[in-house]
Amino acid sequence: MPPQAGSKWYDDDGKLKRTGTVWTASAHIITAVIGSGVLSLAWAVAQLGWVAGPAVMFLFSLVTYYTSTLLSACYRTGDPVNGKRNYTYMDAVRSNLGGAKFKICGYVQYVNLIGVAIGYTIASSISMMAVKRSNCFHKSEAKNPCHMKCQSLHDCILEVVESSSSQIPDFDQTMGGLSIVAAIMSFTYSTIGLGLGIAEVTKNGKAMGSMTGISIGTVTETQKIWRSFQALGDIAFAYSYSLILIEIQDTIRSPPAESKTMRKATLISVSVTTLFYMLCGCFGYAAFGDMSPGNLLTGFGFYNPYWLLDIANVAIVVHLVGAYQVYCQPLFAFVEKAAVQRFPDSEFILKDIKIPIPGCKPYNLNLFRMVWRTVFVIFTTVISMLLPFFNDIVGLLGALGFWPLTVYFPVEMYIAQKKIPKWSTRWLCLQILSAACLIITIAAAAGSIAGVIVDLKTVKPFQTTY
């Protein structure tokens, strides 16, 4: 018998009843947002200074919240309560814009997902090395700088963990617990970073830094310009989660309307993350001034207490394993859906092997899912070994993803969904917002590319010295 839509067990589209709430959605968002981006915020504030740094972070939070509400309104096509559901970001673009814009959005979204996976792998590997280095530094009683090379072993360990985690088949049914654990981890290391920053400021007896940021002399005028642009990309990356917003919204039960619940979840999560970002970025800058490290917890501005740094870096690794899975689920789903459509009779793609687990329901092992997801994890791991620098990659990813996915497509879909007349006041305001964010994105991309070019002159594939 086919499932009955709208019953106790099934939704209006005949799929299993969704169980997500405003709190689970907030946990998903916080897991996605408070990632490796928070670690570079002290450096970003150092480039911009006490005036522009916090102001830019606040403006990015406002833009992110506003465009997220526009995007959440596009979850259903037509009627916001009973309209056709769009299960992914791409479905929403197809329903509202279609044609060439749909294809362009697909390329941008999935390139960004791959980039984020690579960035998270780099950050996780660096944190694993930071644990080893802090212990060495403690044992030598600060006499040995403990510089060491990041060997591929650490990346291979991550590869095994990510490959195992990536076999989780259902995002909405099984990822909630992982997201909540990862969100707790993000609060843990953010709080530790904040606490260490406050302690350092207290020890110094004053706040370091200046109103205009890193001074000329410490860097050249050209470097000052490029670094300021790159800082915009770092902050943009820290707020980037719109590309999986629809997927998160698709886990929310209704009634009430999913868009209403998502607006509340977005307000909660963006408010919480902005508070953390302001505190972590500003106290990190106050602690180190012009010498603020690119990664607050692995740049070794802090050395003691070493055990607290170890806890923070372990929390980073655990969190990024969860965030890696949250971000990669849409990509996994897209490839697996395309494979089923392309080869509808393939047993390798369709057949599930039931593996009994004592005390639990059997696990459905799909061979195609196992092979494809493992290959993807290996790919991201190899790229992270080839490009093992953190700050520039974060800035570049933030620049490439911010305008198209966070601003342009949500604005264009909302205009189409609400049928806003061209050249009306509201239409003009939305277009001005989009154009301003495009200019910021171009500047951030230019600064990040300049940083990547400098790093490529000294980078050694498969190893980095810390």
CSV table of C-alpha atoms in Angstrom, one decimal:
chain,number,residue,atom,x,y,z
A,1,MET,CA,0.0,0.0,0.0
A,2,PRO,CA,1.4,3.5,-0.8
A,3,PRO,CA,1.8,5.9,2.1
A,4,GLN,CA,-1.1,8.2,2.8
A,5,ALA,CA,-0.1,11.8,2.7
A,6,GLY,CA,-1.0,13.9,5.7
A,7,SER,CA,-1.5,11.0,8.0
A,8,LYS,CA,0.0,10.4,11.5
A,9,TRP,CA,3.2,8.9,10.0
A,10,TYR,CA,3.5,10.8,6.7
A,11,ASP,CA,3.7,14.4,5.6
A,12,ASP,CA,1.6,16.2,2.9
A,13,ASP,CA,4.0,14.9,0.2
A,14,GLY,CA,3.8,11.3,1.3
A,15,LYS,CA,7.2,11.2,2.8
A,16,LEU,CA,7.9,10.2,6.4
A,17,LYS,CA,6.8,12.7,9.0
A,18,ARG,CA,9.5,15.3,9.8
A,19,THR,CA,10.4,15.8,13.4
A,20,GLY,CA,12.6,19.0,13.5
A,21,THR,CA,11.9,21.9,15.7
A,22,VAL,CA,13.2,25.5,16.1
A,23,TRP,CA,15.8,24.1,18.5
A,24,THR,CA,17.1,21.3,16.2
A,25,ALA,CA,17.2,23.7,13.3
A,26,SER,CA,19.1,26.2,15.4
A,27,ALA,CA,21.6,23.4,16.4
A,28,HIS,CA,22.1,22.5,12.7
A,29,ILE,CA,22.7,26.2,11.8
A,30,ILE,CA,25.1,26.8,14.7
A,31,THR,CA,27.0,23.6,13.8
A,32,ALA,CA,27.3,24.9,10.2
A,33,VAL,CA,28.1,28.5,11.1
A,34,ILE,CA,30.5,28.3,14.1
A,35,GLY,CA,33.1,26.4,12.3
A,36,SER,CA,36.7,27.0,11.4
A,37,GLY,CA,35.8,30.6,10.5
A,38,VAL,CA,35.7,31.7,14.1
A,39,LEU,CA,39.4,30.9,14.5
A,40,SER,CA,40.5,33.6,12.0
A,41,LEU,CA,38.3,36.4,13.3
A,42,ALA,CA,40.9,37.9,15.6
A,43,TRP,CA,43.2,38.1,12.6
A,44,ALA,CA,40.5,39.7,10.5
A,45,VAL,CA,39.8,42.3,13.2
A,46,ALA,CA,43.5,43.0,13.4
A,47,GLN,CA,43.5,43.9,9.7
A,48,LEU,CA,40.5,46.2,10.0
A,49,GLY,CA,40.9,47.8,13.4
A,50,TRP,CA,38.7,48.5,16.4
A,51,VAL,CA,36.2,50.6,14.3
A,52,ALA,CA,35.8,48.7,11.0
A,53,GLY,CA,36.3,45.2,12.4
A,54,PRO,CA,33.3,44.9,14.7
A,55,ALA,CA,31.2,47.1,12.3
A,56,VAL,CA,31.9,44.7,9.4
A,57,MET,CA,31.0,41.7,11.5
A,58,PHE,CA,27.7,43.3,12.6
A,59,LEU,CA,26.8,44.2,9.0
A,60,PHE,CA,27.5,40.7,7.8
A,61,SER,CA,25.2,39.3,10.5
A,62,LEU,CA,22.4,41.6,9.4
A,63,VAL,CA,22.8,40.8,5.8
A,64,THR,CA,23.0,37.0,6.6
A,65,TYR,CA,19.9,37.1,8.7
A,66,TYR,CA,17.9,39.2,6.2
A,67,THR,CA,18.7,37.1,3.2
A,68,SER,CA,18.1,33.9,5.1
A,69,THR,CA,14.6,35.0,5.8
A,70,LEU,CA,14.2,35.7,2.1
A,71,LEU,CA,15.5,32.3,1.3
A,72,SER,CA,13.3,30.5,3.9
A,73,ALA,CA,10.2,32.1,2.3
A,74,CYS,CA,11.1,30.2,-0.9
A,75,TYR,CA,10.9,26.7,0.7
A,76,ARG,CA,7.4,26.2,-0.7
A,77,THR,CA,6.5,27.4,-4.2
A,78,GLY,CA,3.4,29.5,-4.2
A,79,ASP,CA,1.4,29.2,-1.0
A,80,PRO,CA,3.7,29.4,2.1
A,81,VAL,CA,1.7,26.8,4.0
A,82,ASN,CA,0.4,24.3,1.4
A,83,GLY,CA,2.6,25.0,-1.7
A,84,LYS,CA,4.9,22.5,-3.3
A,85,ARG,CA,7.9,21.8,-1.1
A,86,ASN,CA,11.5,22.4,-2.4
A,87,TYR,CA,13.7,19.9,-0.7
A,88,THR,CA,17.0,21.5,-1.6
A,89,TYR,CA,18.5,24.9,-2.4
A,90,MET,CA,18.7,23.7,-6.0
A,91,ASP,CA,15.0,22.7,-6.0
A,92,ALA,CA,14.1,26.2,-4.8
A,93,VAL,CA,16.2,27.8,-7.6
A,94,ARG,CA,14.6,25.5,-10.2
A,95,SER,CA,11.1,26.3,-9.1
A,96,ASN,CA,11.5,30.1,-8.9
A,97,LEU,CA,14.2,30.9,-11.5
A,98,GLY,CA,14.7,27.9,-13.7
A,99,GLY,CA,16.8,27.8,-16.9
A,100,ALA,CA,20.4,29.0,-17.0
A,101,LYS,CA,20.3,30.4,-13.4
A,102,PHE,CA,19.5,26.9,-12.1
A,103,LYS,CA,22.6,25.5,-13.8
A,104,ILE,CA,24.9,28.3,-12.7
A,105,CYS,CA,23.6,27.9,-9.1
A,106,GLY,CA,24.4,24.2,-9.2
A,107,TYR,CA,28.0,24.7,-10.2
A,108,VAL,CA,28.5,27.4,-7.5
A,109,GLN,CA,26.8,25.5,-4.7
A,110,TYR,CA,28.6,22.2,-5.2
A,111,VAL,CA,32.0,23.8,-5.8
A,112,ASN,CA,31.5,25.6,-2.5
A,113,LEU,CA,30.5,22.4,-0.7
A,114,ILE,CA,33.7,20.7,-1.9
A,115,GLY,CA,35.7,23.7,-0.9
A,116,VAL,CA,34.2,23.8,2.6
A,117,ALA,CA,35.0,20.1,3.0
A,118,ILE,CA,38.6,20.8,2.0
A,119,GLY,CA,38.8,23.7,4.4
A,120,TYR,CA,37.4,21.8,7.3
A,121,THR,CA,39.9,19.0,6.6
A,122,ILE,CA,42.8,21.4,6.7
A,123,ALA,CA,41.6,23.0,10.0
A,124,SER,CA,41.1,19.6,11.6
A,125,SER,CA,44.5,18.4,10.7
A,126,ILE,CA,46.1,21.6,12.0
A,127,SER,CA,44.3,21.2,15.3
A,128,MET,CA,45.5,17.7,15.7
A,129,MET,CA,49.1,18.9,15.2
A,130,ALA,CA,48.5,21.7,17.7
A,131,VAL,CA,47.7,19.2,20.4
A,132,LYS,CA,51.0,17.4,19.7
A,133,ARG,CA,52.9,20.7,19.6
A,134,SER,CA,51.4,22.1,22.8
A,135,ASN,CA,52.3,18.9,24.7
A,136,CYS,CA,55.9,19.1,23.4
A,137,PHE,CA,56.1,22.8,24.3
A,138,HIS,CA,54.9,22.0,27.9
A,139,LYS,CA,57.4,19.1,28.4
A,140,SER,CA,60.3,21.3,27.3
A,141,GLU,CA,59.2,24.0,29.7
A,142,ALA,CA,59.0,26.5,26.8
A,143,LYS,CA,62.7,26.0,25.9
A,144,ASN,CA,61.9,24.2,22.6
A,145,PRO,CA,59.7,26.0,20.1
A,146,CYS,CA,58.6,22.5,19.0
A,147,HIS,CA,58.2,23.3,15.3
A,148,MET,CA,57.1,20.2,13.5
A,149,LYS,CA,55.9,19.0,10.1
A,150,CYS,CA,52.4,17.9,9.6
A,151,GLN,CA,52.6,14.4,8.2
A,152,SER,CA,50.0,12.7,6.1
A,153,LEU,CA,49.2,10.3,9.0
A,154,HIS,CA,47.0,12.9,10.7
A,155,ASP,CA,45.1,13.4,7.5
A,156,CYS,CA,44.7,9.7,7.1
A,157,ILE,CA,43.2,9.4,10.6
A,158,LEU,CA,40.7,12.1,9.6
A,159,GLU,CA,40.0,10.3,6.4
A,160,VAL,CA,39.0,7.1,8.3
A,161,VAL,CA,36.7,9.1,10.7
A,162,GLU,CA,35.1,11.1,7.9
A,163,SER,CA,34.6,8.0,5.7
A,164,SER,CA,32.9,6.2,8.5
A,165,SER,CA,30.7,9.2,9.4
A,166,SER,CA,29.7,9.8,5.8
A,167,GLN,CA,27.9,6.5,5.6
A,168,ILE,CA,25.0,7.9,7.7
A,169,PRO,CA,22.2,7.6,5.1
A,170,ASP,CA,19.4,10.0,6.2
A,171,PHE,CA,20.2,13.6,7.1
A,172,ASP,CA,16.9,14.5,8.8
A,173,GLN,CA,16.5,11.2,10.7
A,174,THR,CA,20.0,10.6,12.0
A,175,MET,CA,22.1,13.8,11.8
A,176,GLY,CA,20.3,15.6,14.6
A,177,GLY,CA,22.3,14.0,17.4
A,178,LEU,CA,25.6,14.6,15.5
A,179,SER,CA,24.7,18.3,15.0
A,180,ILE,CA,23.9,18.8,18.7
A,181,VAL,CA,27.2,17.2,19.7
A,182,ALA,CA,29.1,19.3,17.2
A,183,ALA,CA,27.3,22.5,18.3
A,184,ILE,CA,28.4,21.8,21.9
A,185,MET,CA,31.9,21.3,20.7
A,186,SER,CA,31.8,24.7,18.9
A,187,PHE,CA,30.7,26.4,22.0
A,188,THR,CA,33.5,24.7,23.9
A,189,TYR,CA,36.4,25.9,21.8
A,190,SER,CA,34.8,29.3,21.2
A,191,THR,CA,34.5,29.7,25.0
A,192,ILE,CA,38.0,28.6,25.6
A,193,GLY,CA,39.4,30.9,23.0
A,194,LEU,CA,37.3,33.8,24.5
A,195,GLY,CA,38.5,32.9,28.0
A,196,LEU,CA,42.2,32.8,27.0
A,197,GLY,CA,41.8,36.1,25.2
A,198,ILE,CA,40.3,37.7,28.3
A,199,ALA,CA,43.0,36.2,30.5
A,200,GLU,CA,45.7,37.5,28.2
A,201,VAL,CA,44.2,41.1,28.2
A,202,THR,CA,44.0,40.9,32.0
A,203,LYS,CA,47.7,39.8,32.2
A,204,ASN,CA,48.8,42.6,29.9
A,205,GLY,CA,46.8,45.2,31.8
A,206,LYS,CA,45.6,46.8,28.6
A,207,ALA,CA,43.9,46.2,25.3
A,208,MET,CA,46.3,45.9,22.3
A,209,GLY,CA,45.5,47.2,18.8
A,210,SER,CA,44.5,50.4,17.2
A,211,MET,CA,41.5,52.1,15.6
A,212,THR,CA,42.8,51.4,12.0
A,213,GLY,CA,44.2,47.9,12.5
A,214,ILE,CA,47.7,46.5,11.7
A,215,SER,CA,50.1,49.4,11.2
A,216,ILE,CA,52.2,50.3,8.2
A,217,GLY,CA,55.7,49.1,8.9
A,218,THR,CA,54.5,45.8,10.3
A,219,VAL,CA,53.2,45.3,6.8
A,220,THR,CA,53.6,47.3,3.6
A,221,GLU,CA,50.9,49.5,2.3
A,222,THR,CA,50.1,47.0,-0.5
A,223,GLN,CA,49.9,44.2,2.1
A,224,LYS,CA,47.6,46.3,4.3
A,225,ILE,CA,45.2,46.7,1.4
A,226,TRP,CA,45.2,43.0,0.4
A,227,ARG,CA,44.9,41.8,3.9
A,228,SER,CA,42.0,44.1,4.6
A,229,PHE,CA,40.2,42.7,1.6
A,230,GLN,CA,41.0,39.2,2.7
A,231,ALA,CA,39.6,39.9,6.1
A,232,LEU,CA,36.2,40.6,4.5
A,233,GLY,CA,36.4,37.1,3.0
A,234,ASP,CA,37.3,35.6,6.3
A,235,ILE,CA,34.3,37.2,8.0
A,236,ALA,CA,32.0,36.2,5.1
A,237,PHE,CA,33.1,32.6,5.4
A,238,ALA,CA,32.3,32.7,9.2
A,239,TYR,CA,28.7,33.5,8.4
A,240,SER,CA,28.3,31.2,5.4
A,241,TYR,CA,25.5,28.6,5.7
A,242,SER,CA,22.8,29.7,3.3
A,243,LEU,CA,23.7,27.0,0.8
A,244,ILE,CA,22.3,24.3,3.2
A,245,LEU,CA,19.5,26.4,4.7
A,246,ILE,CA,16.8,24.8,2.6
A,247,GLU,CA,18.1,21.3,3.5
A,248,ILE,CA,17.9,22.2,7.2
A,249,GLN,CA,14.5,23.7,6.7
A,250,ASP,CA,13.3,20.4,5.2
A,251,THR,CA,13.8,18.7,8.5
A,252,ILE,CA,11.3,21.0,10.3
A,253,ARG,CA,7.8,19.6,11.1
A,254,SER,CA,4.7,21.5,10.2
A,255,PRO,CA,2.4,23.2,11.2
A,256,PRO,CA,3.3,26.0,11.8
A,257,ALA,CA,4.7,26.9,8.4
A,258,GLU,CA,8.3,25.9,8.0
A,259,SER,CA,9.3,29.5,7.0
A,260,LYS,CA,8.0,30.8,10.3
A,261,THR,CA,9.9,28.3,12.4
A,262,MET,CA,13.0,28.9,10.2
A,263,ARG,CA,12.9,32.6,10.8
A,264,LYS,CA,13.0,32.0,14.6
A,265,ALA,CA,15.8,29.5,14.3
A,266,THR,CA,17.8,31.9,12.1
A,267,LEU,CA,17.3,34.8,14.5
A,268,ILE,CA,18.4,32.6,17.5
A,269,SER,CA,21.4,31.1,15.7
A,270,VAL,CA,22.7,34.3,14.0
A,271,SER,CA,22.3,36.2,17.3
A,272,VAL,CA,24.2,33.6,19.3
A,273,THR,CA,27.0,33.3,16.7
A,274,THR,CA,27.4,37.0,16.3
A,275,LEU,CA,27.8,37.4,20.0
A,276,PHE,CA,30.5,34.8,20.0
A,277,TYR,CA,32.2,36.2,17.0
A,278,MET,CA,32.3,39.7,18.5
A,279,LEU,CA,33.7,38.5,21.7
A,280,CYS,CA,36.2,36.0,20.2
A,281,GLY,CA,37.4,38.4,17.5
A,282,CYS,CA,37.7,41.5,19.7
A,283,PHE,CA,39.3,39.8,22.7
A,284,GLY,CA,41.7,37.9,20.5
A,285,TYR,CA,42.7,41.2,18.9
A,286,ALA,CA,42.9,43.0,22.3
A,287,ALA,CA,45.2,40.2,23.5
A,288,PHE,CA,47.7,40.2,20.6
A,289,GLY,CA,47.2,43.4,18.6
A,290,ASP,CA,49.1,43.4,15.3
A,291,MET,CA,50.5,40.0,16.1
A,292,SER,CA,47.1,38.3,16.2
A,293,PRO,CA,47.6,34.8,14.7
A,294,GLY,CA,45.6,33.6,11.6
A,295,ASN,CA,44.2,30.7,13.7
A,296,LEU,CA,43.6,31.8,17.3
A,297,LEU,CA,44.0,28.4,18.9
A,298,THR,CA,46.7,26.8,16.7
A,299,GLY,CA,48.8,29.9,15.9
A,300,PHE,CA,50.3,29.7,19.4
A,301,GLY,CA,49.6,33.1,20.7
A,302,PHE,CA,48.5,31.1,23.7
A,303,TYR,CA,50.8,28.4,25.3
A,304,ASN,CA,49.3,27.8,28.7
A,305,PRO,CA,47.4,26.1,30.2
A,306,TYR,CA,48.5,23.5,27.7
A,307,TRP,CA,45.7,21.0,28.7
A,308,LEU,CA,43.0,23.6,28.0
A,309,LEU,CA,44.5,24.2,24.5
A,310,ASP,CA,44.4,20.5,24.0
A,311,ILE,CA,40.7,20.4,25.0
A,312,ALA,CA,39.9,23.3,22.6
A,313,ASN,CA,41.7,21.6,19.7
A,314,VAL,CA,40.1,18.3,20.3
A,315,ALA,CA,36.7,20.1,20.4
A,316,ILE,CA,37.6,21.7,17.0
A,317,VAL,CA,38.3,18.3,15.5
A,318,VAL,CA,35.1,16.8,16.8
A,319,HIS,CA,33.0,19.8,15.7
A,320,LEU,CA,34.5,19.9,12.2
A,321,VAL,CA,33.8,16.2,11.7
A,322,GLY,CA,30.1,16.9,12.4
A,323,ALA,CA,30.1,20.1,10.3
A,324,TYR,CA,31.8,18.3,7.4
A,325,GLN,CA,28.9,15.8,7.4
A,326,VAL,CA,26.3,18.6,7.6
A,327,TYR,CA,27.7,20.4,4.7
A,328,CYS,CA,28.4,17.3,2.5
A,329,GLN,CA,25.0,15.7,2.8
A,330,PRO,CA,23.4,17.9,0.0
A,331,LEU,CA,26.3,16.9,-2.3
A,332,PHE,CA,26.0,13.2,-1.4
A,333,ALA,CA,22.2,13.3,-2.0
A,334,PHE,CA,22.7,15.1,-5.4
A,335,VAL,CA,25.2,12.6,-6.7
A,336,GLU,CA,23.2,9.5,-5.4
A,337,LYS,CA,20.0,10.8,-6.9
A,338,ALA,CA,21.6,11.5,-10.2
A,339,ALA,CA,23.1,8.0,-10.2
A,340,VAL,CA,19.7,6.4,-9.6
A,341,GLN,CA,18.2,8.4,-12.5
A,342,ARG,CA,21.1,7.5,-14.8
A,343,PHE,CA,21.2,3.8,-13.9
A,344,PRO,CA,17.7,2.9,-12.7
A,345,ASP,CA,18.3,-0.9,-13.0
A,346,SER,CA,21.7,-1.1,-11.4
A,347,GLU,CA,21.9,-3.4,-8.3
A,348,PHE,CA,25.2,-1.8,-7.3
A,349,ILE,CA,23.5,1.6,-7.0
A,350,LEU,CA,20.0,0.5,-5.7
A,351,LYS,CA,20.6,-2.7,-3.6
A,352,ASP,CA,20.9,-2.3,0.2
A,353,ILE,CA,22.6,-5.1,2.2
A,354,LYS,CA,21.0,-5.4,5.7
A,355,ILE,CA,23.6,-5.7,8.4
A,356,PRO,CA,22.2,-6.8,11.8
A,357,ILE,CA,23.2,-4.7,14.8
A,358,PRO,CA,22.5,-6.1,18.2
A,359,GLY,CA,20.0,-4.0,20.1
A,360,CYS,CA,19.3,-1.7,17.1
A,361,LYS,CA,17.6,-1.9,13.8
A,362,PRO,CA,19.6,-3.3,10.9
A,363,TYR,CA,22.0,-1.0,9.1
A,364,ASN,CA,21.3,-0.7,5.3
A,365,LEU,CA,24.7,-0.9,3.6
A,366,ASN,CA,24.6,0.5,0.1
A,367,LEU,CA,27.7,-0.4,-1.9
A,368,PHE,CA,27.5,2.7,-4.2
A,369,ARG,CA,27.1,5.0,-1.3
A,370,MET,CA,30.0,3.4,0.5
A,371,VAL,CA,32.4,3.6,-2.5
A,372,TRP,CA,31.4,7.1,-3.7
A,373,ARG,CA,31.5,8.8,-0.3
A,374,THR,CA,34.8,7.1,0.6
A,375,VAL,CA,36.3,8.3,-2.7
A,376,PHE,CA,35.1,11.9,-2.0
A,377,VAL,CA,36.6,11.9,1.4
A,378,ILE,CA,39.9,10.6,0.0
A,379,PHE,CA,39.8,13.4,-2.7
A,380,THR,CA,39.3,16.2,-0.1
A,381,THR,CA,42.0,14.8,2.1
A,382,VAL,CA,44.6,14.7,-0.8
A,383,ILE,CA,43.7,18.3,-1.8
A,384,SER,CA,44.1,19.4,1.8
A,385,MET,CA,47.6,17.8,1.9
A,386,LEU,CA,48.5,19.6,-1.3
A,387,LEU,CA,47.2,23.0,-0.1
A,388,PRO,CA,47.8,23.0,3.6
A,389,PHE,CA,47.4,26.7,4.3
A,390,PHE,CA,44.4,27.9,6.3
A,391,ASN,CA,43.7,31.6,6.3
A,392,ASP,CA,43.8,32.3,2.6
A,393,ILE,CA,41.6,29.3,1.7
A,394,VAL,CA,39.0,30.5,4.3
A,395,GLY,CA,39.0,34.0,2.8
A,396,LEU,CA,38.7,32.7,-0.7
A,397,LEU,CA,35.8,30.3,0.1
A,398,GLY,CA,34.0,33.1,1.9
A,399,ALA,CA,34.4,35.4,-1.0
A,400,LEU,CA,33.3,32.9,-3.6
A,401,GLY,CA,30.2,31.7,-1.7
A,402,PHE,CA,28.9,34.9,-0.1
A,403,TRP,CA,27.4,37.0,-2.9
A,404,PRO,CA,25.9,34.3,-5.2
A,405,LEU,CA,24.5,31.9,-2.5
A,406,THR,CA,23.9,34.1,0.4
A,407,VAL,CA,22.6,37.2,-1.4
A,408,TYR,CA,22.0,37.0,-5.2
A,409,PHE,CA,19.9,33.9,-5.5
A,410,PRO,CA,17.8,34.4,-2.3
A,411,VAL,CA,17.1,38.0,-3.5
A,412,GLU,CA,16.2,36.9,-7.1
A,413,MET,CA,14.0,34.0,-5.8
A,414,TYR,CA,12.2,36.2,-3.4
A,415,ILE,CA,11.5,38.8,-6.1
A,416,ALA,CA,10.1,36.0,-8.3
A,417,GLN,CA,8.2,34.3,-5.5
A,418,LYS,CA,6.5,37.5,-4.3
A,419,LYS,CA,6.1,38.9,-7.8
A,420,ILE,CA,7.7,42.2,-6.8
A,421,PRO,CA,7.3,44.7,-9.7
A,422,LYS,CA,10.5,45.8,-11.5
A,423,TRP,CA,11.7,49.3,-10.6
A,424,SER,CA,9.5,49.4,-7.6
A,425,THR,CA,11.0,50.8,-4.3
A,426,ARG,CA,11.3,47.3,-2.8
A,427,TRP,CA,12.9,45.9,-6.0
A,428,LEU,CA,15.4,48.8,-6.2
A,429,CYS,CA,16.4,48.3,-2.5
A,430,LEU,CA,16.9,44.6,-3.0
A,431,GLN,CA,19.0,45.2,-6.1
A,432,ILE,CA,21.2,47.8,-4.3
A,433,LEU,CA,21.8,45.3,-1.5
A,434,SER,CA,22.9,42.7,-4.1
A,435,ALA,CA,25.2,45.1,-5.9
A,436,ALA,CA,26.9,46.3,-2.7
A,437,CYS,CA,27.5,42.7,-1.6
A,438,LEU,CA,28.9,41.9,-5.1
A,439,ILE,CA,31.5,44.7,-4.7
A,440,ILE,CA,32.5,43.4,-1.3
A,441,THR,CA,32.8,39.8,-2.7
A,442,ILE,CA,35.1,41.0,-5.6
A,443,ALA,CA,37.3,42.8,-3.1
A,444,ALA,CA,37.5,39.9,-0.7
A,445,ALA,CA,38.3,37.5,-3.6
A,446,ALA,CA,41.1,39.7,-4.8
A,447,GLY,CA,42.7,39.9,-1.4
A,448,SER,CA,42.4,36.1,-0.8
A,449,ILE,CA,43.9,35.3,-4.2
A,450,ALA,CA,46.8,37.6,-3.5
A,451,GLY,CA,47.4,35.7,-0.2
A,452,VAL,CA,47.2,32.3,-2.0
A,453,ILE,CA,49.8,33.4,-4.6
A,454,VAL,CA,52.2,34.4,-1.8
A,455,ASP,CA,51.6,31.0,0.0
A,456,LEU,CA,52.1,29.0,-3.1
A,457,LYS,CA,55.7,30.3,-3.4
A,458,THR,CA,56.6,28.6,-0.1
A,459,VAL,CA,54.1,25.7,0.3
A,460,LYS,CA,55.4,22.1,0.3
A,461,PRO,CA,52.9,19.5,-0.8
A,462,PHE,CA,51.9,16.9,1.8
A,463,GLN,CA,53.6,18.7,4.7
A,464,THR,CA,53.6,22.0,6.5
A,465,THR,CA,55.8,23.2,9.3
A,466,TYR,CA,54.1,24.6,12.4
